[in-house]
mmCIF file of C-alpha atoms in Angstrom:
data_model
loop_
_atom_site.group_PDB
_atom_site.id
_atom_site.type_symbol
_atom_site.label_atom_id
_atom_site.label_comp_id
_atom_site.label_asym_id
_atom_site.label_seq_id
_atom_site.Cartn_x
_atom_site.Cartn_y
_atom_site.Cartn_z
ATOM 1 C CA MET A 647 -23.547 -24.672 38.543
ATOM 2 C CA LYS A 648 -22.216 -24.530 42.029
ATOM 3 C CA PHE A 649 -19.232 -26.773 41.190
ATOM 4 C CA LYS A 650 -18.094 -24.466 38.382
ATOM 5 C CA THR A 651 -18.141 -21.454 40.720
ATOM 6 C CA GLN A 652 -16.195 -23.323 43.406
ATOM 7 C CA SER A 653 -13.629 -24.466 40.829
ATOM 8 C CA SER A 654 -13.171 -20.889 39.630
ATOM 9 C CA ILE A 655 -12.683 -19.649 43.176
ATOM 10 C CA ILE A 656 -10.214 -22.423 44.012
ATOM 11 C CA GLY A 657 -8.298 -21.782 40.781
ATOM 12 C CA SER A 658 -8.132 -18.049 41.507
ATOM 13 C CA LEU A 659 -6.938 -18.684 45.058
ATOM 14 C CA LEU A 660 -4.224 -21.077 43.863
ATOM 15 C CA PHE A 661 -3.050 -18.530 41.282
ATOM 16 C CA ALA A 662 -2.979 -15.761 43.912
ATOM 17 C CA PHE A 663 -1.065 -18.055 46.284
ATOM 18 C CA ALA A 664 1.521 -18.813 43.583
ATOM 19 C CA LEU A 665 2.031 -15.102 42.868
ATOM 20 C CA ALA A 666 2.355 -14.332 46.585
ATOM 21 C CA HIS A 667 4.847 -17.167 47.002
ATOM 22 C CA VAL A 668 7.055 -15.845 44.180
ATOM 23 C CA ALA A 669 6.840 -12.300 45.594
ATOM 24 C CA ALA A 670 7.700 -13.496 49.123
ATOM 25 C CA LEU A 671 10.811 -15.187 47.830
ATOM 26 C CA GLY A 672 11.853 -11.931 46.195
ATOM 27 C CA GLN A 673 12.466 -13.706 42.931
ATOM 28 C CA GLY A 674 10.927 -13.670 39.515
ATOM 29 C CA ALA A 675 9.100 -16.616 38.086
ATOM 30 C CA PRO A 676 11.225 -19.783 37.865
ATOM 31 C CA THR A 677 12.825 -20.671 34.562
ATOM 32 C CA PRO A 678 13.756 -24.109 33.250
ATOM 33 C CA GLY A 679 17.267 -25.323 34.049
ATOM 34 C CA PRO A 680 19.474 -28.081 32.613
ATOM 35 C CA GLU A 681 17.429 -30.752 34.411
ATOM 36 C CA HIS A 682 14.313 -29.525 32.592
ATOM 37 C CA GLU A 683 16.208 -29.793 29.308
ATOM 38 C CA HIS A 684 16.711 -33.488 30.085
ATOM 39 C CA LEU A 685 12.950 -33.863 30.621
ATOM 40 C CA LYS A 686 12.263 -31.976 27.383
ATOM 41 C CA LYS A 687 14.187 -34.652 25.462
ATOM 42 C CA LEU A 688 11.457 -37.106 26.500
ATOM 43 C CA GLU A 689 8.725 -35.228 24.611
ATOM 44 C CA GLY A 690 6.946 -37.333 22.033
ATOM 45 C CA THR A 691 5.312 -40.744 21.800
ATOM 46 C CA TRP A 692 6.984 -43.881 23.135
ATOM 47 C CA ASN A 693 6.315 -47.620 23.106
ATOM 48 C CA ALA A 694 6.572 -49.022 26.617
ATOM 49 C CA LYS A 695 7.111 -52.538 27.933
ATOM 50 C CA ILE A 696 5.922 -52.976 31.534
ATOM 51 C CA LYS A 697 7.518 -55.817 33.481
ATOM 52 C CA MET A 698 5.877 -56.739 36.770
ATOM 53 C CA GLY A 699 6.933 -60.089 38.158
ATOM 54 C CA ASP A 700 6.511 -62.655 35.375
ATOM 55 C CA THR A 701 3.974 -60.487 33.531
ATOM 56 C CA GLU A 702 4.925 -58.294 30.595
ATOM 57 C CA SER A 703 2.495 -55.831 28.970
ATOM 58 C CA PRO A 704 2.784 -53.327 26.099
ATOM 59 C CA ALA A 705 1.706 -49.697 26.428
ATOM 60 C CA THR A 706 2.080 -46.282 24.803
ATOM 61 C CA ALA A 707 3.249 -43.114 26.554
ATOM 62 C CA THR A 708 2.934 -39.563 25.231
ATOM 63 C CA TYR A 709 4.977 -36.787 26.876
ATOM 64 C CA LYS A 710 4.695 -33.007 26.569
ATOM 65 C CA MET A 711 6.463 -30.117 28.341
ATOM 66 C CA GLU A 712 4.018 -27.616 29.849
ATOM 67 C CA CYS A 713 3.773 -24.717 32.305
ATOM 68 C CA GLY A 714 6.602 -22.716 30.783
ATOM 69 C CA GLY A 715 8.852 -25.749 30.321
ATOM 70 C CA LEU A 716 8.908 -26.626 34.028
ATOM 71 C CA TRP A 717 6.741 -29.753 33.976
ATOM 72 C CA LEU A 718 6.618 -32.824 31.741
ATOM 73 C CA THR A 719 3.091 -34.250 31.521
ATOM 74 C CA SER A 720 2.435 -37.812 30.472
ATOM 75 C CA ASP A 721 -0.481 -39.829 29.171
ATOM 76 C CA PHE A 722 0.161 -43.559 29.551
ATOM 77 C CA ARG A 723 -2.212 -46.127 28.008
ATOM 78 C CA GLY A 724 -2.171 -49.877 27.658
ATOM 79 C CA GLU A 725 -3.537 -53.154 28.939
ATOM 80 C CA PHE A 726 -2.548 -54.900 32.100
ATOM 81 C CA ASP A 727 -3.794 -58.363 32.995
ATOM 82 C CA GLY A 728 -6.419 -58.114 30.237
ATOM 83 C CA GLN A 729 -7.814 -54.789 31.488
ATOM 84 C CA LYS A 730 -7.440 -51.369 29.891
ATOM 85 C CA PHE A 731 -5.090 -49.138 31.855
ATOM 86 C CA GLN A 732 -4.562 -45.371 31.824
ATOM 87 C CA GLY A 733 -2.150 -43.268 33.839
ATOM 88 C CA ARG A 734 -1.242 -39.591 34.038
ATOM 89 C CA GLY A 735 1.976 -38.129 35.329
ATOM 90 C CA VAL A 736 3.531 -34.764 36.067
ATOM 91 C CA ASP A 737 7.330 -34.743 36.318
ATOM 92 C CA GLY A 738 9.692 -31.922 37.188
ATOM 93 C CA TYR A 739 12.873 -31.030 39.032
ATOM 94 C CA ASP A 740 13.040 -29.698 42.591
ATOM 95 C CA PRO A 741 16.168 -27.510 42.838
ATOM 96 C CA GLU A 742 15.968 -27.399 46.656
ATOM 97 C CA LYS A 743 16.011 -31.210 46.963
ATOM 98 C CA LYS A 744 18.230 -31.561 43.879
ATOM 99 C CA LYS A 745 15.970 -34.410 42.762
ATOM 100 C CA TYR A 746 13.470 -35.129 40.059
ATOM 101 C CA VAL A 747 9.912 -35.272 41.407
ATOM 102 C CA SER A 748 6.787 -36.932 40.058
ATOM 103 C CA VAL A 749 3.093 -37.273 40.784
ATOM 104 C CA TRP A 750 1.374 -40.279 39.227
ATOM 105 C CA VAL A 751 -2.313 -41.251 39.103
ATOM 106 C CA ASP A 752 -3.889 -44.146 37.225
ATOM 107 C CA SER A 753 -6.984 -46.218 36.664
ATOM 108 C CA MET A 754 -5.896 -48.932 39.121
ATOM 109 C CA SER A 755 -5.598 -46.783 42.239
ATOM 110 C CA THR A 756 -7.512 -44.101 44.103
ATOM 111 C CA ARG A 757 -4.341 -42.650 45.654
ATOM 112 C CA PRO A 758 -1.740 -40.479 43.927
ATOM 113 C CA MET A 759 1.803 -41.824 43.966
ATOM 114 C CA LEU A 760 4.512 -39.332 44.931
ATOM 115 C CA LEU A 761 7.981 -40.197 43.674
ATOM 116 C CA GLU A 762 11.428 -38.648 43.626
ATOM 117 C CA GLY A 763 14.669 -39.716 42.110
ATOM 118 C CA THR A 764 17.840 -39.139 40.155
ATOM 119 C CA TYR A 765 19.149 -39.450 36.617
ATOM 120 C CA ASP A 766 22.342 -41.357 35.819
ATOM 121 C CA LYS A 767 23.816 -39.614 32.747
ATOM 122 C CA GLU A 768 26.234 -42.441 31.942
ATOM 123 C CA LYS A 769 23.627 -45.219 32.074
ATOM 124 C CA LYS A 770 20.860 -42.931 30.742
ATOM 125 C CA THR A 771 18.611 -44.294 33.494
ATOM 126 C CA MET A 772 16.073 -42.510 35.663
ATOM 127 C CA THR A 773 15.509 -44.121 39.061
ATOM 128 C CA MET A 774 12.338 -43.005 40.823
ATOM 129 C CA THR A 775 11.340 -44.271 44.251
ATOM 130 C CA GLY A 776 8.327 -43.939 46.489
ATOM 131 C CA ASP A 777 8.371 -44.798 50.151
ATOM 132 C CA PRO A 778 5.185 -46.565 51.303
ATOM 133 C CA GLU A 779 5.163 -47.366 55.013
ATOM 134 C CA GLY A 780 8.881 -46.587 55.323
ATOM 135 C CA LYS A 781 9.955 -49.452 53.045
ATOM 136 C CA GLU A 782 11.169 -49.281 49.470
ATOM 137 C CA ASN A 783 10.381 -52.152 47.145
ATOM 138 C CA LYS A 784 10.713 -52.682 43.413
ATOM 139 C CA VAL A 785 7.237 -52.931 41.937
ATOM 140 C CA MET A 786 7.943 -52.849 38.210
ATOM 141 C CA THR A 787 10.285 -51.772 35.473
ATOM 142 C CA ILE A 788 9.294 -50.006 32.284
ATOM 143 C CA GLU A 789 11.439 -50.002 29.167
ATOM 144 C CA TYR A 790 10.756 -47.258 26.617
ATOM 145 C CA THR A 791 11.603 -46.992 22.927
ATOM 146 C CA ARG A 792 10.730 -43.923 20.888
ATOM 147 C CA LYS A 793 7.863 -44.571 18.490
ATOM 148 C CA LYS A 794 8.837 -44.059 14.854
#
C-alpha cells in the first residue's frame, strides 16, 4: 500500500526531527514537571455535564497520561442535540509559555481547536481559551465528576 509507506516515511521523519530538535537545544529529553503531575491527577473515567446555552447534555470522558507522562490524552463520548458525539484531546504544559496547551478534534468539526490556559489551584478550575478571529467568547462549560 502506498499510504502505509508514506505514513512510515512521515513517522520516521517526525521522529528524526524530534531527535534533532532535542540535540540542537543541547538538552536531554524533557521530563514531566509539577504541571504534568496536575494533569496526571485527571487520569481515569469521568461523568461530564455539557452546558451550552439552555441545552445540557451528559457525556463520559476517559483520560490517560502518555508519551512519557508529558501528554494527557482524552476520549470524550456522549450525545448532543440527539446526535452521537465523540471528541479526542491532547493536553500538556508549555514551559516556555507557562501555560497549559490543548489540541481538540471532534465529530462536529473538520478543524482542530487549539487552546491554551491556566489552572487556578484555589478554585481547582482550568480555564482554556481559543481565539477565533481575534475575539474570545464563551461557547460552553463542562462540569466533571469522577466516575465511581
